[in-house]
Structure formats: structure tokens, C-alpha cells
Short mmCIF file of C-alpha atoms (C1' of nucleotides) in Angstrom, two decimals:
data_model
loop_
_atom_site.label_atom_id
_atom_site.label_comp_id
_atom_site.label_asym_id
_atom_site.label_seq_id
_atom_site.Cartn_x
_atom_site.Cartn_y
_atom_site.Cartn_z
CA MET A 127 64.24 -16.49 46.63
CA ALA A 128 61.61 -19.26 46.41
CA LYS A 129 59.23 -18.27 49.13
CA ALA A 130 60.16 -14.57 48.99
CA THR A 131 58.83 -13.90 45.49
CA HIS A 132 55.72 -15.96 46.08
CA ASP A 133 54.89 -13.99 49.22
CA LYS A 134 55.76 -10.70 47.68
CA ILE A 135 53.33 -11.38 44.86
CA ILE A 136 50.52 -12.13 47.29
CA GLU A 137 51.31 -9.07 49.29
CA VAL A 138 51.42 -6.75 46.30
CA ALA A 139 48.34 -8.29 44.68
CA GLN A 140 46.33 -7.92 47.87
CA GLU A 141 47.37 -4.28 48.15
CA LEU A 142 46.44 -3.57 44.53
CA PHE A 143 43.17 -5.53 44.69
CA ASN A 144 42.22 -3.54 47.78
CA ARG A 145 42.85 -0.35 45.88
CA ASN A 146 41.31 -1.09 42.51
CA GLY A 147 39.34 -4.35 42.79
CA PHE A 148 40.23 -7.72 41.29
CA GLY A 149 39.03 -6.80 37.81
CA GLY A 150 40.72 -3.42 37.96
CA VAL A 151 44.19 -4.87 38.37
CA THR A 152 46.13 -6.52 35.50
CA THR A 153 48.70 -9.26 35.93
CA SER A 154 51.14 -7.06 34.08
CA GLU A 155 50.58 -4.36 36.69
CA ILE A 156 51.18 -6.85 39.49
CA ALA A 157 54.41 -8.11 37.95
CA GLN A 158 55.63 -4.57 37.36
CA THR A 159 54.94 -3.53 40.94
CA VAL A 160 56.65 -6.62 42.34
CA GLY A 161 59.56 -5.91 39.98
CA ILE A 162 59.58 -9.24 38.08
CA ALA A 163 58.74 -10.29 34.54
CA GLU A 164 55.12 -11.11 33.91
CA GLY A 165 56.10 -14.61 32.77
CA ASN A 166 57.55 -15.27 36.20
CA LEU A 167 54.11 -14.72 37.68
CA TRP A 168 52.82 -17.85 35.99
CA TYR A 169 55.56 -19.92 37.53
CA HIS A 170 54.29 -19.03 41.02
CA PHE A 171 50.58 -19.00 40.26
CA LYS A 172 49.21 -20.94 37.33
CA SER A 173 46.48 -18.31 36.77
CA LYS A 174 45.26 -14.98 38.05
CA ARG A 175 42.47 -16.94 39.65
CA ALA A 176 44.90 -19.21 41.52
CA LEU A 177 46.44 -16.06 42.99
CA LEU A 178 43.00 -14.98 44.10
CA GLU A 179 42.34 -18.35 45.64
CA ALA A 180 45.47 -18.05 47.76
CA ILE A 181 44.27 -14.72 49.11
CA ASN A 182 40.74 -15.99 49.60
CA LEU A 183 42.04 -18.89 51.68
CA GLU A 184 44.12 -16.59 53.81
CA PHE A 185 41.02 -14.50 54.41
CA ILE A 186 38.98 -17.53 55.47
CA ARG A 187 41.75 -18.69 57.79
CA CYS A 188 42.06 -15.20 59.28
CA SER A 189 38.35 -14.67 59.89
CA GLU A 190 38.12 -18.17 61.38
CA ALA A 191 40.48 -17.02 64.09
CA ARG A 192 38.59 -13.82 64.65
CA MET A 193 35.27 -15.60 64.87
CA ALA A 194 36.47 -17.52 67.88
CA ILE A 195 36.47 -14.33 69.98
CA ASN A 196 33.61 -14.30 72.48
CA PRO A 197 32.75 -12.56 75.70
CA GLY A 198 34.79 -14.00 78.58
CA ASP A 199 35.01 -13.31 82.28
CA GLY A 200 36.09 -9.71 82.09
CA PHE A 201 34.05 -6.49 81.77
CA VAL A 202 31.97 -7.06 78.66
CA LEU A 203 32.25 -3.53 77.28
CA ASP A 204 36.00 -3.79 77.49
CA GLU A 205 36.01 -7.08 75.68
CA PHE A 206 33.53 -5.79 73.13
CA VAL A 207 35.74 -2.91 72.13
CA ASP A 208 38.70 -5.26 71.73
CA PHE A 209 36.60 -7.47 69.52
CA GLN A 210 35.60 -4.52 67.34
CA ILE A 211 39.18 -3.47 66.91
CA GLU A 212 40.09 -7.04 65.85
CA LEU A 213 37.22 -7.04 63.35
CA SER A 214 38.21 -3.61 62.03
CA LYS A 215 41.72 -4.86 61.24
CA GLU A 216 40.29 -7.76 59.29
CA VAL A 217 37.94 -5.53 57.30
CA ARG A 218 40.79 -3.21 56.45
CA LYS A 219 43.23 -5.95 55.55
CA PHE A 220 40.82 -7.81 53.26
CA ARG A 221 38.99 -4.80 52.04
CA PHE A 222 38.61 -5.91 48.43
CA MET A 223 37.03 -9.18 49.48
CA TYR A 224 34.66 -7.41 51.75
CA ARG A 225 33.75 -5.36 48.75
CA ASP A 226 30.91 -5.54 46.31
CA GLN A 227 30.25 -9.12 45.36
CA ALA A 228 28.75 -7.93 42.10
CA ASP A 229 32.32 -7.48 40.87
CA TYR A 230 32.31 -10.93 39.40
CA GLY A 231 35.47 -12.93 39.54
CA GLN A 232 36.38 -11.50 42.88
CA HIS A 233 35.10 -14.56 44.73
CA THR A 234 36.14 -18.15 44.34
CA PRO A 235 33.53 -20.90 44.86
CA GLU A 236 35.36 -21.66 48.11
CA LEU A 237 34.78 -18.16 49.41
CA GLU A 238 31.26 -17.99 47.99
CA ARG A 239 30.46 -21.04 50.06
CA GLU A 240 32.08 -19.66 53.22
CA LEU A 241 30.77 -16.09 53.14
CA PRO A 242 27.22 -16.70 54.39
CA ARG A 243 28.70 -18.70 57.25
CA ILE A 244 31.14 -15.92 58.06
CA TYR A 245 28.23 -13.46 58.13
CA ASP A 246 26.15 -15.78 60.29
CA ARG A 247 28.92 -16.31 62.79
CA THR A 248 29.76 -12.62 62.91
CA ILE A 249 26.10 -11.84 63.66
CA GLU A 250 26.24 -14.53 66.29
CA GLN A 251 29.31 -12.95 67.89
CA TYR A 252 27.52 -9.65 68.11
CA ARG A 253 24.49 -11.44 69.56
CA ASN A 254 26.67 -13.03 72.24
CA PHE A 255 28.10 -9.73 73.25
CA ILE A 256 24.75 -8.00 73.25
CA LEU A 257 23.09 -10.75 75.31
CA LYS A 258 25.97 -10.59 77.79
CA MET A 259 25.55 -6.84 78.07
CA ARG A 260 21.87 -7.32 78.67
CA ASP A 261 22.41 -10.03 81.25
CA ASP A 262 24.98 -7.84 83.02
CA GLY A 263 22.45 -5.01 83.16
CA ILE A 264 24.47 -2.75 80.83
CA ILE A 265 21.78 -2.46 78.22
CA GLY A 266 18.02 -2.84 78.21
CA ILE A 267 16.68 -4.41 75.03
CA SER A 268 13.80 -6.60 73.84
CA PRO A 269 14.49 -9.96 72.12
CA PRO A 270 13.34 -8.83 68.65
CA ASP A 271 15.47 -5.69 68.93
CA VAL A 272 18.47 -7.85 69.79
CA GLU A 273 18.25 -9.39 66.34
CA MET A 274 17.78 -6.08 64.55
CA LEU A 275 20.61 -4.50 66.51
CA CYS A 276 23.08 -7.28 65.63
CA HIS A 277 22.35 -6.79 61.96
CA VAL A 278 22.59 -3.03 62.08
CA LEU A 279 25.96 -3.17 63.86
CA VAL A 280 27.35 -5.68 61.39
CA LEU A 281 26.07 -3.55 58.51
CA ILE A 282 27.82 -0.48 59.92
CA PHE A 283 31.08 -2.37 60.31
CA ARG A 284 30.93 -4.02 56.96
CA TYR A 285 30.34 -0.80 55.07
CA GLY A 286 31.71 1.93 57.32
CA LEU A 287 35.02 2.17 55.46
CA GLU A 288 33.38 2.16 52.05
CA PHE A 289 30.90 4.81 53.10
CA LEU A 290 33.51 7.22 54.37
CA ARG A 291 35.69 6.63 51.37
CA GLU A 292 33.03 7.15 48.73
CA SER A 293 31.11 9.94 50.38
CA HIS A 294 34.27 12.01 51.04
CA ILE A 295 32.50 13.05 54.16
CA LYS A 296 34.54 14.74 56.83
CA LEU A 297 33.21 14.32 60.33
CA PRO A 298 34.15 16.55 63.26
CA GLY A 299 37.47 15.60 64.80
CA ASP A 300 40.42 14.10 62.99
CA ALA A 301 39.37 10.47 63.56
CA GLY A 302 40.44 7.83 61.03
CA PRO A 303 37.83 5.81 59.15
CA ILE A 304 38.01 2.82 61.50
CA THR A 305 37.57 4.98 64.58
CA MET A 306 34.55 6.42 62.81
CA SER A 307 32.96 2.99 62.22
CA VAL A 308 33.36 2.17 65.89
CA ARG A 309 31.79 5.51 66.87
CA PHE A 310 28.87 5.00 64.52
CA GLN A 311 28.19 1.74 66.29
CA ALA A 312 28.61 3.36 69.66
CA LEU A 313 25.98 5.93 68.84
CA VAL A 314 23.47 3.16 68.16
CA LEU A 315 24.49 0.86 71.00
CA SER A 316 24.73 3.55 73.68
CA ARG A 317 21.04 4.47 73.13
CA PHE A 318 20.26 1.21 74.91
CA MET A 319 22.44 2.03 77.91
CA PRO A 320 21.71 4.00 81.09
CA ARG A 321 23.77 7.17 81.40
CA GLN A 322 26.50 5.88 83.65
CA TYR A 323 27.50 3.13 81.22
CA VAL A 324 27.37 5.54 78.26
CA GLU A 325 30.14 7.53 79.96
CA GLU A 326 32.12 4.45 80.78
CA PHE A 327 31.76 3.20 77.21
CA GLU A 328 32.92 6.59 75.87
CA ALA A 329 35.96 6.55 78.14
CA LEU A 330 36.88 3.03 76.94
CA LEU A 331 36.59 4.02 73.27
CA LEU A 332 38.67 7.14 73.85
CA LYS A 333 41.40 5.06 75.45
CA LYS A 334 41.46 2.13 73.04
CA LEU A 335 40.98 3.98 69.78
CA SER A 336 43.97 6.26 70.28
CA SER A 337 46.41 3.65 68.95
CA PRO A 338 48.16 5.19 65.92
CA GLU A 339 47.70 2.05 63.82
CA LEU A 340 43.95 2.60 63.90
CA SER A 341 43.98 6.15 62.62
CA LYS A 342 45.36 5.24 59.21
CA MET B 130 11.92 2.60 15.74
CA ALA B 131 14.31 5.51 16.31
CA LYS B 132 13.63 6.39 19.91
CA ALA B 133 12.33 2.95 20.84
CA THR B 134 15.59 1.05 20.25
CA HIS B 135 17.61 3.81 21.89
CA ASP B 136 15.46 3.67 25.00
CA LYS B 137 15.30 -0.12 25.02
CA ILE B 138 19.10 -0.27 25.06
CA ILE B 139 19.28 2.09 28.04
CA GLU B 140 16.66 0.12 29.85
CA VAL B 141 18.30 -3.28 29.23
CA ALA B 142 21.79 -1.95 29.98
CA GLN B 143 20.69 -0.48 33.25
CA GLU B 144 19.02 -3.72 34.23
CA LEU B 145 22.16 -5.76 33.38
CA PHE B 146 24.53 -3.28 34.99
CA ASN B 147 22.45 -3.44 38.15
CA ARG B 148 22.79 -7.20 38.11
CA ASN B 149 26.42 -7.66 37.16
CA GLY B 150 28.12 -4.31 37.31
CA PHE B 151 29.41 -2.23 34.40
CA GLY B 152 32.53 -4.26 33.85
CA GLY B 153 30.62 -7.50 34.20
CA VAL B 154 28.37 -6.84 31.21
CA THR B 155 29.62 -7.04 27.58
CA THR B 156 28.17 -5.03 24.74
CA SER B 157 27.48 -8.31 22.97
CA GLU B 158 25.37 -9.36 25.92
CA ILE B 159 23.41 -6.11 25.86
CA ALA B 160 22.75 -6.38 22.10
CA GLN B 161 21.67 -9.98 22.47
CA THR B 162 19.25 -9.15 25.31
CA VAL B 163 17.78 -6.22 23.41
CA GLY B 164 17.50 -8.47 20.36
CA ILE B 165 19.57 -6.43 17.92
CA ALA B 166 22.92 -6.87 16.20
CA GLU B 167 25.92 -5.66 18.15
CA GLY B 168 26.86 -3.30 15.31
CA ASN B 169 23.54 -1.53 15.77
CA LEU B 170 24.54 -0.65 19.30
CA TRP B 171 27.27 1.61 18.00
CA TYR B 172 24.85 3.53 15.87
CA HIS B 173 22.89 4.53 18.99
CA PHE B 174 25.85 4.99 21.34
CA LYS B 175 29.29 5.69 19.92
CA SER B 176 30.90 3.74 22.80
CA LYS B 177 30.06 1.66 25.85
CA ARG B 178 31.13 4.63 27.86
CA ALA B 179 28.63 6.93 26.08
CA LEU B 180 25.91 4.50 27.07
CA LEU B 181 27.08 4.75 30.68
CA GLU B 182 27.08 8.52 30.46
CA ALA B 183 23.46 8.53 29.40
CA ILE B 184 22.50 6.45 32.44
CA ASN B 185 24.69 8.54 34.72
CA LEU B 186 22.95 11.72 33.58
CA GLU B 187 19.56 10.20 34.18
CA PHE B 188 20.67 9.29 37.69
CA ILE B 189 21.88 12.83 38.41
CA ARG B 190 18.59 14.27 37.12
CA CYS B 191 16.58 11.80 39.14
CA SER B 192 18.43 12.41 42.41
CA GLU B 193 18.27 16.15 41.84
CA ALA B 194 14.47 15.84 42.01
CA ARG B 195 14.58 13.65 45.09
CA MET B 196 16.93 16.01 46.90
CA ALA B 197 14.34 18.76 46.71
CA ILE B 198 12.19 16.90 49.20
CA ASN B 199 12.15 18.56 52.62
CA PRO B 200 9.97 18.58 55.68
CA GLY B 201 6.85 20.69 55.07
CA ASP B 202 3.80 21.67 57.09
CA GLY B 203 2.47 18.21 57.77
CA PHE B 204 3.35 15.68 60.50
CA VAL B 205 7.12 15.27 60.18
CA LEU B 206 7.19 11.51 60.78
CA ASP B 207 4.67 11.05 58.04
CA GLU B 208 6.72 13.14 55.64
CA PHE B 209 9.92 11.44 56.72
CA VAL B 210 8.61 7.98 55.85
CA ASP B 211 7.48 9.25 52.43
CA PHE B 212 10.96 10.64 51.87
CA GLN B 213 12.54 7.34 52.79
CA ILE B 214 10.32 5.50 50.34
CA GLU B 215 11.33 7.94 47.58
CA LEU B 216 15.01 7.43 48.36
CA SER B 217 14.58 3.70 48.46
CA LYS B 218 13.18 3.70 44.94
CA GLU B 219 16.14 5.68 43.71
CA VAL B 220 18.65 3.37 45.39
CA ARG B 221 16.95 0.38 43.86
CA LYS B 222 16.63 1.83 40.35
CA PHE B 223 20.25 2.99 40.16
CA ARG B 224 21.71 0.19 42.19
CA PHE B 225 24.82 -0.36 40.10
CA MET B 226 25.78 3.32 40.37
CA TYR B 227 25.28 3.28 44.09
CA ARG B 228 27.61 0.36 44.06
CA ASP B 229 31.28 0.07 44.84
CA GLN B 230 33.17 2.92 43.28
CA ALA B 231 36.27 0.78 43.22
CA ASP B 232 34.77 -0.95 40.18
CA TYR B 233 36.58 1.41 37.86
CA GLY B 234 34.84 2.54 34.74
CA GLN B 235 31.51 2.58 36.45
CA HIS B 236 31.63 6.34 37.00
CA THR B 237 31.99 9.08 34.44
CA PRO B 238 33.86 12.27 35.41
CA GLU B 239 30.49 14.00 35.45
CA LEU B 240 29.14 11.60 38.11
CA GLU B 241 32.43 11.58 39.98
CA ARG B 242 32.07 15.34 40.35
CA GLU B 243 28.42 15.14 41.40
CA LEU B 244 28.58 12.31 43.90
CA PRO B 245 30.07 14.09 46.87
CA ARG B 246 27.44 16.80 46.39
CA ILE B 247 24.68 14.20 46.24
CA TYR B 248 25.96 12.68 49.48
CA ASP B 249 26.22 16.10 51.13
CA ARG B 250 22.72 17.08 50.14
CA THR B 251 21.30 13.74 51.21
CA ILE B 252 22.94 14.13 54.64
CA GLU B 253 21.47 17.62 54.73
CA GLN B 254 17.99 16.28 53.99
CA TYR B 255 18.28 13.87 56.87
CA ARG B 256 19.53 16.70 59.06
CA ASN B 257 16.49 18.82 58.14
CA PHE B 258 14.14 16.03 59.08
CA ILE B 259 15.94 15.25 62.31
CA LEU B 260 16.04 18.88 63.40
CA LYS B 261 12.36 19.24 62.59
CA MET B 262 11.61 16.17 64.70
CA ARG B 263 13.65 17.63 67.52
CA ASP B 264 11.98 21.00 67.25
CA ASP B 265 8.56 19.33 67.28
CA GLY B 266 9.49 17.45 70.44
CA ILE B 267 9.39 14.05 68.71
CA ILE B 268 13.01 13.18 69.47
CA GLY B 269 15.49 14.28 72.05
CA ILE B 270 19.03 14.61 70.72
CA SER B 271 22.19 16.59 71.27
CA PRO B 272 23.75 18.63 68.41
CA PRO B 273 26.81 16.41 67.95
CA ASP B 274 24.56 13.32 67.91
CA VAL B 275 22.45 14.92 65.16
CA GLU B 276 25.48 14.81 62.87
CA MET B 277 26.37 11.23 63.74
CA LEU B 278 22.79 10.11 63.37
CA CYS B 279 22.45 11.64 59.89
CA HIS B 280 25.52 9.78 58.74
CA VAL B 281 24.50 6.46 60.28
CA LEU B 282 21.05 6.68 58.64
CA VAL B 283 22.48 7.48 55.22
CA LEU B 284 24.98 4.62 55.66
CA ILE B 285 22.16 2.20 56.42
CA PHE B 286 20.17 3.32 53.41
CA ARG B 287 23.08 3.37 51.05
CA TYR B 288 24.16 -0.19 51.90
CA GLY B 289 21.05 -1.87 53.22
CA LEU B 290 20.24 -3.60 49.95
CA GLU B 291 23.80 -4.76 49.40
CA PHE B 292 24.09 -6.05 52.93
CA LEU B 293 20.95 -8.14 52.70
CA ARG B 294 21.89 -9.40 49.27
CA GLU B 295 25.43 -10.44 50.12
CA SER B 296 24.86 -11.75 53.60
CA HIS B 297 21.93 -13.97 52.53
CA ILE B 298 20.54 -13.13 55.93
CA LYS B 299 16.89 -13.82 56.50
CA LEU B 300 15.27 -11.66 59.11
CA PRO B 301 12.03 -12.51 60.91
CA GLY B 302 8.96 -11.68 58.82
CA ASP B 303 8.67 -11.82 55.07
CA ALA B 304 9.71 -8.20 54.53
CA GLY B 305 11.45 -7.23 51.32
CA PRO B 306 14.94 -5.72 51.38
CA ILE B 307 13.74 -2.12 51.16
CA THR B 308 11.32 -2.59 54.01
CA MET B 309 14.27 -3.99 55.93
CA SER B 310 16.41 -0.91 55.34
CA VAL B 311 13.65 1.34 56.57
CA ARG B 312 13.20 -0.85 59.64
CA PHE B 313 16.93 -0.80 60.40
CA GLN B 314 16.78 2.97 60.39
CA ALA B 315 13.64 2.95 62.53
CA LEU B 316 15.45 0.87 65.17
CA VAL B 317 18.11 3.52 65.44
CA LEU B 318 15.90 6.55 65.19
CA SER B 319 13.18 5.34 67.55
CA ARG B 320 15.70 5.05 70.40
CA PHE B 321 15.63 8.86 70.44
CA MET B 322 11.84 9.01 70.79
CA PRO B 323 9.54 8.81 73.80
CA ARG B 324 7.33 5.74 73.85
CA GLN B 325 4.16 7.29 72.42
CA TYR B 326 5.94 8.40 69.24
CA VAL B 327 7.67 5.07 68.82
CA GLU B 328 4.24 3.46 68.55
CA GLU B 329 2.98 6.10 66.17
CA PHE B 330 6.11 5.69 64.04
CA GLU B 331 5.61 1.90 64.01
CA ALA B 332 2.05 2.32 62.87
CA LEU B 333 3.07 4.65 60.07
CA LEU B 334 5.71 2.22 58.81
CA LEU B 335 3.31 -0.67 58.93
CA LYS B 336 0.83 1.26 56.82
CA LYS B 337 3.19 2.75 54.29
CA LEU B 338 5.48 -0.19 53.77
CA SER B 339 2.72 -2.55 52.81
CA SER B 340 2.71 -1.35 49.19
CA PRO B 341 3.44 -4.38 46.96
CA GLU B 342 5.95 -2.47 44.84
CA LEU B 343 8.23 -2.13 47.89
CA SER B 344 8.37 -5.77 48.77
CA LYS B 345 10.18 -6.80 45.58
"C1'" DG C 229 18.43 2.15 11.34
"C1'" DT C 230 19.98 -2.22 11.02
"C1'" DC C 231 22.77 -5.74 9.48
"C1'" DT C 232 27.39 -8.63 8.60
"C1'" DA C 233 32.08 -8.77 8.43
"C1'" DT C 234 36.25 -7.28 10.09
"C1'" DA C 235 39.74 -4.63 12.70
"C1'" DT C 236 41.94 -3.34 17.11
"C1'" DT C 237 43.42 -3.87 21.55
"C1'" DC C 238 44.93 -5.87 25.45
"C1'" DA C 239 44.62 -8.97 29.46
"C1'" DG C 240 45.70 -13.60 30.53
"C1'" DA C 241 48.50 -17.37 29.60
"C1'" DT C 242 52.23 -20.58 27.25
"C1'" DA C 243 56.93 -22.05 25.51
"C1'" DG C 244 61.29 -22.46 25.90
"C1'" DA C 245 65.98 -20.33 26.59
"C1'" DC C 246 69.00 -19.25 30.41
"C1'" DG D 217 63.28 -19.31 39.31
"C1'" DT D 218 63.46 -15.92 36.07
"C1'" DC D 219 63.52 -14.10 31.70
"C1'" DT D 220 61.87 -12.88 26.58
"C1'" DA D 221 59.01 -13.81 22.98
"C1'" DT D 222 54.75 -15.19 21.46
"C1'" DC D 223 49.90 -16.92 21.36
"C1'" DT D 224 44.91 -16.88 22.33
"C1'" DG D 225 40.59 -15.20 23.06
"C1'" DA D 226 37.37 -12.00 24.20
"C1'" DA D 227 35.55 -7.40 24.26
"C1'" DT D 228 35.14 -3.01 22.03
"C1'" DA D 229 34.69 -0.67 17.97
"C1'" DT D 230 34.70 0.40 12.69
"C1'" DA D 231 33.29 -0.05 7.70
"C1'" DG D 232 30.31 -0.45 4.51
"C1'" DA D 233 26.32 -3.05 2.36
"C1'" DC D 234 21.30 -3.09 2.59
#
DNA sequence: GTCTATATTCAGATAGAC
DNA sequence: GTCTATCTGAATATAGAC
């Protein structure tokens, strides 16, 4: 039962933190949900903060892997959509960490140090994709607009889930929140494309976003 | 000193909540900052929650006034920029309330009830401006894209400040965060305009965003 | 209206038996 | 490794003097 309880605690805590925020979840609540005594919690993690650190580290490790994704030899729009889906999974899985940093306590010094770098590298990833699209003649865009566009797209991704959740807005179609984020970005990005690529892009999104795991 | 202390408490609390969130500010901290004994706080507000309610109500009242703004008889781009500046002031002033709703306790039932309506009406405002722009031949846009565009613009406004704060991103130019939000939106919106209006829009932004109170 | 002193509550954490 | 019992400290709130 050694590893099992340890992992179960992390899993449950992450789930609860995602739902109610770090400060909005008590250790008693975590223990209860896991189905163990609260005292047992302190055997596995010496403090609530240590539990947070474990999750923070997993997040850093996970985003490190995602940040290695870059445009390759294939069709760039195809690769771009795959990248977005990867990013969307990360945002969903670590929702509470991607959440308001003003909720103090939510971020360890470790994460606090890493976050600007994660943002920078994510912007850079978008830049790589956008420049590739430009070089391949798929979009027409000026250098200063490239920078603005990267930032706008990251902003949409970062906050798309929160926006849909808190606004209770229902958009036409029965698309899930992640699908919606991708479509928001598509609206912006496709305005830089000639018509034939817009249609191709649309078709790609339609195909790749139909996976049931994305409509949750 | 009756009204003065009461108002000072609200003012200080709002400032602190904006900085650290509702849960991240203690009543002791508020009293200390105001320069009164903590006991005195409970004379003016029977609970921390009552203090929050007072601020929440002021927010609802304030946004009610802003939501009455609609395109009039003037040049729609001019009116649109004025509207955005009004909205930006509201977002800045009530930052902590516009913040993550997962920070439980931050929202009274009253606000919880009003928020979806505030979102709906804000979307509607954007829709009114966009349709007016379309009708005046300033932008070309399809009906389904109108809906998407409204949502994307509100998303950018709602989260622009948070994004810039938490990403520590520095964009070219010495623009303040609010200026940045407006420019992000302009990037998206101007892609629907013919060239001559893009330039006119740019000129308007340059003129209206130079106010020193917006560069904070 | 404002203060000081005190009560209440509960989340986070420890100790030690099993 | 897991439990029960208990402690600590901080934040919210009350009581009553001035």
C-alpha cells in the first residue's frame, strides 16, 4: 500500500485543488475523500505545502515535455492543431495551477521561478509555428503583428476554460470548453490566411476535435 | 468621523483585496492599514462578509452604469474606443472581483446571481458595436463570426490584465497593461477592416490611449 | 465611535499506540 | 502505514469599558 496511498493522495488533492483552489480545500477534506485518517496524510506529506510541491513539480515536468514540441517536416497546420490539443490537455490537467496567482499559497518558490520561463517558451512555441506558417505561405503577417498574435493566442488558451466556466456562456453547437478555446484561436488566426487555407484549417479542426476525450 | 472611517475601510479593503484576494487579506491587516483597532472594524461591518457585500454592491451599481453605454450617432470607432476605456477602468477598479471565482468566499450570492447577466450584457454591448461597424461598412464579417468575435474580445478584456501580470511578459513599447489589452483587441478587430479604417483606428487608439491615468 | 481584552472556531500539524 | 487523540496558532468575532 506504500506507493498506492501516496499516489492516491496526489490524485485526489489535484482533483480537489482544480475544483476549489488550494486555499479552498482542507487537509481534512482530502483525507476524507481518499478514505484515510487525516493523521495518515502527514506520514506521506510532512505538510500541506509539501503536497503542493509534489504537484507543482509534476506540472513543471509535464510542461517541460510539452514545450519540446515544435513544427517539424509535416504540414504545419496539422502539427499546429496537434500542439494545441497537447497544450489543452495540460491546461485542463493542471487547471488550479494555471489559475489566479493572487490566490497566495498556490505557488511554491520553485514554480514561481519557473512560470515566467514556461510563459516565455510557450510564446516562443507559438512564434515558431506562426513563422513557419508565414514561411510556408499559409499566413501573411508583419513582424510586429507576429509578436502580438503570439501573445493573444496564448492569452486565449490560458484563460479560455476559465472564461467559459465563469461566464456560463453557451455558444452555438455542443462543443466542449477545450474545443471552444481552439475555435477562438482559429477565428483570430484564420483572419491572416487566404480563403483556401481557412477551409483546410476548418476541416482539420473538425476532424481532430471530434475526439470524445476533448469534449469533456 | 462616522462616514469617513466607514468609507476608508471600504477603500482600503478594496485595495488590499485587489492585491491579495479576499481570502488573502485578514481583518487585522485591514484595520492596521486603515489605522484603527480591529474591534472598531466590527462596529462598521458586522462581519468580513458584510464588508465584501458592500463592495460587491458597489461593483454591481458601477457596471450597471457602464452597461448602458451603446453606439450612438457619432463615428462608431470613436465611440467604441471610449467604451473600451470605460470598461478598462471598471476592470481595474474591481480587479479582485473580476478574478478567479474559484477563490471561494470572494462572491456573495447577490454577485453570483448578477455575474452571468453582466457577462451577457457585456457581450451584447460588443455585439451592438460590431453590428454597427458592419452596418457602417467599417468591417466585413459573417453572422456566426460576429458571435465568436464578441466572445473573444470580452475574453481578452476580462483577462488581459491578469495575463500581463502573471506572465511578466514585456511587449515592445512602454505601454501600460490597459493599453495592451486594448491593442490586443485591436489586432483581432482590425483584421476585419479594410486598410483605410485600420489606419484610422490606429490613429484613434494612439490619441485616446495617451492619457496618463491609463498607463498605470 | 473607538478602544482593549477575550472568546470561538477550525485548519494544519504532532505524538504515540497499534 | 495507519489510526486516534490532542495541540497550536491564526483569523474572525464578541463584550464591555471609555
